[in-house]
PDB file of C-alpha atoms in Angstrom:
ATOM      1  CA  UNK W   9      39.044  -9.603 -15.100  1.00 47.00           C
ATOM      2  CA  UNK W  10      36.219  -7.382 -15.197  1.00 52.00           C
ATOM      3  CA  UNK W  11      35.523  -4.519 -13.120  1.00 59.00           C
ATOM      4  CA  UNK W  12      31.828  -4.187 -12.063  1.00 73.00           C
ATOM      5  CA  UNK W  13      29.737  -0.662 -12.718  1.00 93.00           C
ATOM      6  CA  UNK W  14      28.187   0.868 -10.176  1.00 95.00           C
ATOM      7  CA  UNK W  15      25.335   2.934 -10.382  1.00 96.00           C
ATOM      8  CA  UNK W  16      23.213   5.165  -8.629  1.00 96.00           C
ATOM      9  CA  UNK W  17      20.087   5.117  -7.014  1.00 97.00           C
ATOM     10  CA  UNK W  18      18.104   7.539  -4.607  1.00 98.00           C
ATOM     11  CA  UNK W  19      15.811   5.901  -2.006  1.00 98.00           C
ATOM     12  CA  UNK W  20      13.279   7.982  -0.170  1.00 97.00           C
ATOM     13  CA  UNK W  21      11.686   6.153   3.095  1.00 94.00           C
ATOM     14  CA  UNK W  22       9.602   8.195   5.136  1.00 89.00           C
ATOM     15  CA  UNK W  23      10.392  11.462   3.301  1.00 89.00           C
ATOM     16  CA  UNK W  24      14.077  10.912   3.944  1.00 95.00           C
ATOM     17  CA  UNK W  25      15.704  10.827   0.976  1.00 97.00           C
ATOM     18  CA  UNK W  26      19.556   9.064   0.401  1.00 96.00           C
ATOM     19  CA  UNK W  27      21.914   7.571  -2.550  1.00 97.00           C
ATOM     20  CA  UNK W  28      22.891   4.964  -2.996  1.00 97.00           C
ATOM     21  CA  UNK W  29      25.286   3.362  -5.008  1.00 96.00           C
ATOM     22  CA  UNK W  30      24.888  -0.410  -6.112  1.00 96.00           C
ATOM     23  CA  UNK W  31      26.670  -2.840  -8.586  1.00 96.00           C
ATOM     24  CA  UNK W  32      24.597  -2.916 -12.282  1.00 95.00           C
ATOM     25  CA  UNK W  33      22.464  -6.445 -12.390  1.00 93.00           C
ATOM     26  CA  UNK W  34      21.890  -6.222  -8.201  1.00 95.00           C
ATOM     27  CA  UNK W  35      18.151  -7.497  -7.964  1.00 94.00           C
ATOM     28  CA  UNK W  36      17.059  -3.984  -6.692  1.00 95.00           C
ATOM     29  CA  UNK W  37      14.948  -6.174  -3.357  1.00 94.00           C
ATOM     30  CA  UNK W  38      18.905  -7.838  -2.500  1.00 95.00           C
ATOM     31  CA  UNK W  39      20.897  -3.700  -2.830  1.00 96.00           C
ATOM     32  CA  UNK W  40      18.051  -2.172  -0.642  1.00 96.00           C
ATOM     33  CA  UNK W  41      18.367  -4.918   2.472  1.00 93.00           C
ATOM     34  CA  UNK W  42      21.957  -5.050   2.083  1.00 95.00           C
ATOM     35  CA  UNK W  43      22.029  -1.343   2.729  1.00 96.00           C
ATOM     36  CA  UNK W  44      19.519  -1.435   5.797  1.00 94.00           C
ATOM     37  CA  UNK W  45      16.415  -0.661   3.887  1.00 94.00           C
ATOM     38  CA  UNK W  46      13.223  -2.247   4.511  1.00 89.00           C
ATOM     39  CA  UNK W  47      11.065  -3.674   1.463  1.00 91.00           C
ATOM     40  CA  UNK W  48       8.627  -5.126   4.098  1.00 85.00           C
ATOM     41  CA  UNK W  49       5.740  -5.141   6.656  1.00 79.00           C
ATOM     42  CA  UNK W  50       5.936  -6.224   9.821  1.00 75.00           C
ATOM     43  CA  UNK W  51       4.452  -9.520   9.049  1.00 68.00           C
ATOM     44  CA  UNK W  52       6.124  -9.712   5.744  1.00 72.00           C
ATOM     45  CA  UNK W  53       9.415  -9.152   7.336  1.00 74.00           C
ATOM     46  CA  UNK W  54       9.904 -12.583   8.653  1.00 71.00           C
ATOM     47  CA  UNK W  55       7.138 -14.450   6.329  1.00 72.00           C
ATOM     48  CA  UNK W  56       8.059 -13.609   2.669  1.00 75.00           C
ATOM     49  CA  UNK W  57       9.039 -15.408  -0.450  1.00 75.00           C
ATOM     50  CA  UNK W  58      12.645 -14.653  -0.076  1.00 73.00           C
ATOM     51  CA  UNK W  59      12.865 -12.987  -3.550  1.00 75.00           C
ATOM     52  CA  UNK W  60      10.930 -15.280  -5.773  1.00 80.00           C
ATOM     53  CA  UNK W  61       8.564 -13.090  -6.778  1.00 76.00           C
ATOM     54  CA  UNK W  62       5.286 -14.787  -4.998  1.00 77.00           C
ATOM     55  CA  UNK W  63       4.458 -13.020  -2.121  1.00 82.00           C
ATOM     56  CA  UNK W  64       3.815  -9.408  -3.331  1.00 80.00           C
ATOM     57  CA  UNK W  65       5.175  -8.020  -0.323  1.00 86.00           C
ATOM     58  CA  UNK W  66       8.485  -6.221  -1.544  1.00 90.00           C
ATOM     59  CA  UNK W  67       6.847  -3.711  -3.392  1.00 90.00           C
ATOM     60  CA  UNK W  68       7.963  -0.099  -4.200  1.00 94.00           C
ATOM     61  CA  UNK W  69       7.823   2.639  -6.295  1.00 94.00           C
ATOM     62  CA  UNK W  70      10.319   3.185  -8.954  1.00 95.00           C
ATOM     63  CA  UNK W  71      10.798   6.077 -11.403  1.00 94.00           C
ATOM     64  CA  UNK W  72      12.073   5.649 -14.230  1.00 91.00           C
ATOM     65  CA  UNK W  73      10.422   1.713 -14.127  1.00 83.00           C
ATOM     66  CA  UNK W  74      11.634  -0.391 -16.152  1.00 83.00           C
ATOM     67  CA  UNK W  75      10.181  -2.913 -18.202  1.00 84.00           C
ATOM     68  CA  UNK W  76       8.260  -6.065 -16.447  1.00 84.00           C
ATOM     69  CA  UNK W  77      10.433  -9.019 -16.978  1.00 82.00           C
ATOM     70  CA  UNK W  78       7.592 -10.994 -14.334  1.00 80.00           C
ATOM     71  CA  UNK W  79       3.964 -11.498 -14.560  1.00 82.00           C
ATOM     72  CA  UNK W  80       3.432 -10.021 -11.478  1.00 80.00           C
ATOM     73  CA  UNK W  81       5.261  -6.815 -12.483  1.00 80.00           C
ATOM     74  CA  UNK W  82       3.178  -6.905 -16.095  1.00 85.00           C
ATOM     75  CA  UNK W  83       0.162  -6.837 -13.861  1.00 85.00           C
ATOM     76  CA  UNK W  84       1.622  -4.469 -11.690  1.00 84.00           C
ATOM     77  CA  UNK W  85       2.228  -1.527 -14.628  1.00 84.00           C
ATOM     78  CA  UNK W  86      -1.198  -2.506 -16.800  1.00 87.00           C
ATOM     79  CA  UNK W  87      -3.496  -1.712 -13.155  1.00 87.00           C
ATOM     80  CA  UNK W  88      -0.871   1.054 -11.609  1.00 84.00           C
ATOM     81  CA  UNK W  89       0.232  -1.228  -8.418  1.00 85.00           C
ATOM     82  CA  UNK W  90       3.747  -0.726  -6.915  1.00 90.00           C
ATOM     83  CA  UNK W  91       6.425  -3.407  -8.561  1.00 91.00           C
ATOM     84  CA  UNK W  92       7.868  -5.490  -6.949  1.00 90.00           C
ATOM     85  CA  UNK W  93      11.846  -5.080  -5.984  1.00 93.00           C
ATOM     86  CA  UNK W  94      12.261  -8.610  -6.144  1.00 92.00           C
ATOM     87  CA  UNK W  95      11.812  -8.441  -9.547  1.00 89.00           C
ATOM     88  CA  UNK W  96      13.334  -5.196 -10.959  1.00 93.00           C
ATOM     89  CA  UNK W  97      17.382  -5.443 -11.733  1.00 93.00           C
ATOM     90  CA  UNK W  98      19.377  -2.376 -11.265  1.00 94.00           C
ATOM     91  CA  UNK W  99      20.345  -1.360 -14.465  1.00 93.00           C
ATOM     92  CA  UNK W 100      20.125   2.543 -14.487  1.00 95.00           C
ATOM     93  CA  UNK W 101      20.001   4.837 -12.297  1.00 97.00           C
ATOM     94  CA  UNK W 102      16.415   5.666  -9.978  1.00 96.00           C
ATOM     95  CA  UNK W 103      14.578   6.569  -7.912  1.00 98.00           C
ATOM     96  CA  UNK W 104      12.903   4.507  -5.780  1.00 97.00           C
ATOM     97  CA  UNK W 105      10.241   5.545  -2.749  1.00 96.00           C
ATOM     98  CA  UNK W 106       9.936   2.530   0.149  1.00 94.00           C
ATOM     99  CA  UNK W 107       5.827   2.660   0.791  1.00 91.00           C
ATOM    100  CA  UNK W 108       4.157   1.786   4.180  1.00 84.00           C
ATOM    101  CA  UNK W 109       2.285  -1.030   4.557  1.00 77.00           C
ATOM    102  CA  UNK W 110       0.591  -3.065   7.110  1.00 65.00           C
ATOM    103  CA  UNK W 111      -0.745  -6.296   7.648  1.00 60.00           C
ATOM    104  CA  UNK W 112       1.034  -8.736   5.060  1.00 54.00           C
ATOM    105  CA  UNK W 113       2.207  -6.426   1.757  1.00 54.00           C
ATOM    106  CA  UNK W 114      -0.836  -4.314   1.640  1.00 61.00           C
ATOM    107  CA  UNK W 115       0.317  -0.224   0.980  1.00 63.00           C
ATOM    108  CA  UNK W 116      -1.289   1.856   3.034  1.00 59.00           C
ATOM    109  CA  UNK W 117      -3.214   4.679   1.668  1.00 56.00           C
ATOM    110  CA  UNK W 118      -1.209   7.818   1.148  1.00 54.00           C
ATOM    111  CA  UNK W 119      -1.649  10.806   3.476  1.00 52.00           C
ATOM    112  CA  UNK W 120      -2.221  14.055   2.084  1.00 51.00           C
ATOM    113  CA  UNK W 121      -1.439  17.452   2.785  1.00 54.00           C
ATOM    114  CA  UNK W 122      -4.810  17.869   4.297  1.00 54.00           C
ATOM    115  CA  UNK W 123      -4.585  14.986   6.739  1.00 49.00           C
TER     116      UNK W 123
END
């Protein structure tokens, strides 16, 4: 019998910032929605992929990111786009920051300071 290791994880949404605490190997998309977080639009909510890495929509922002194990996520470090949590396995602990978006996946731009 083997006993499962959990690890840590801080997830800011909206400036809010909590931890987390998830079983190693999770698929990082399945720990966030279990817990209530949102990886989604509105749109994207109800009309996604369910997790197979297709739709872009369940993006995020992850620090330290790990490797790409997808093509998508490749893509996503060589231009600097958000990965996508469908595709990133807890295996350490992070940080991860939920991002706004609109229409189908699409971020919204960030606000600054002087907005």
């Amino acid at each position: 019998m083997s006993v499962s290791e959990e690890i840590e994880l801080t997830v800011i949404d909206d400036g809010d910032r909590s931890t987390i605490t998830v079983e190693r190997g999770t698929t990082l998309r399945d720990a966030l929605r279990d817990r209530g977080f949102s990886v989604y639009g509105t749109v994207s909510s109800q009309l996604n992929c369910g997790g197979r890495g297709l739709c872009a929509t369940c993006t995020v922002e992850v620090d330290p990111a790990p490797e790409p194990v997808h093509w998508h996520d490749a893509a996503a470090v060589r231009f600097g786009y958000p990965r996508l949590s469908c595709c990133l396995e807890v295996d350490r602990p992070m940080t991860v920051r939920l991002l706004e978006k609109h229409v189908w996946g699409q971020v919204l731009p960030r606000r600054t300071d002087a907005e």
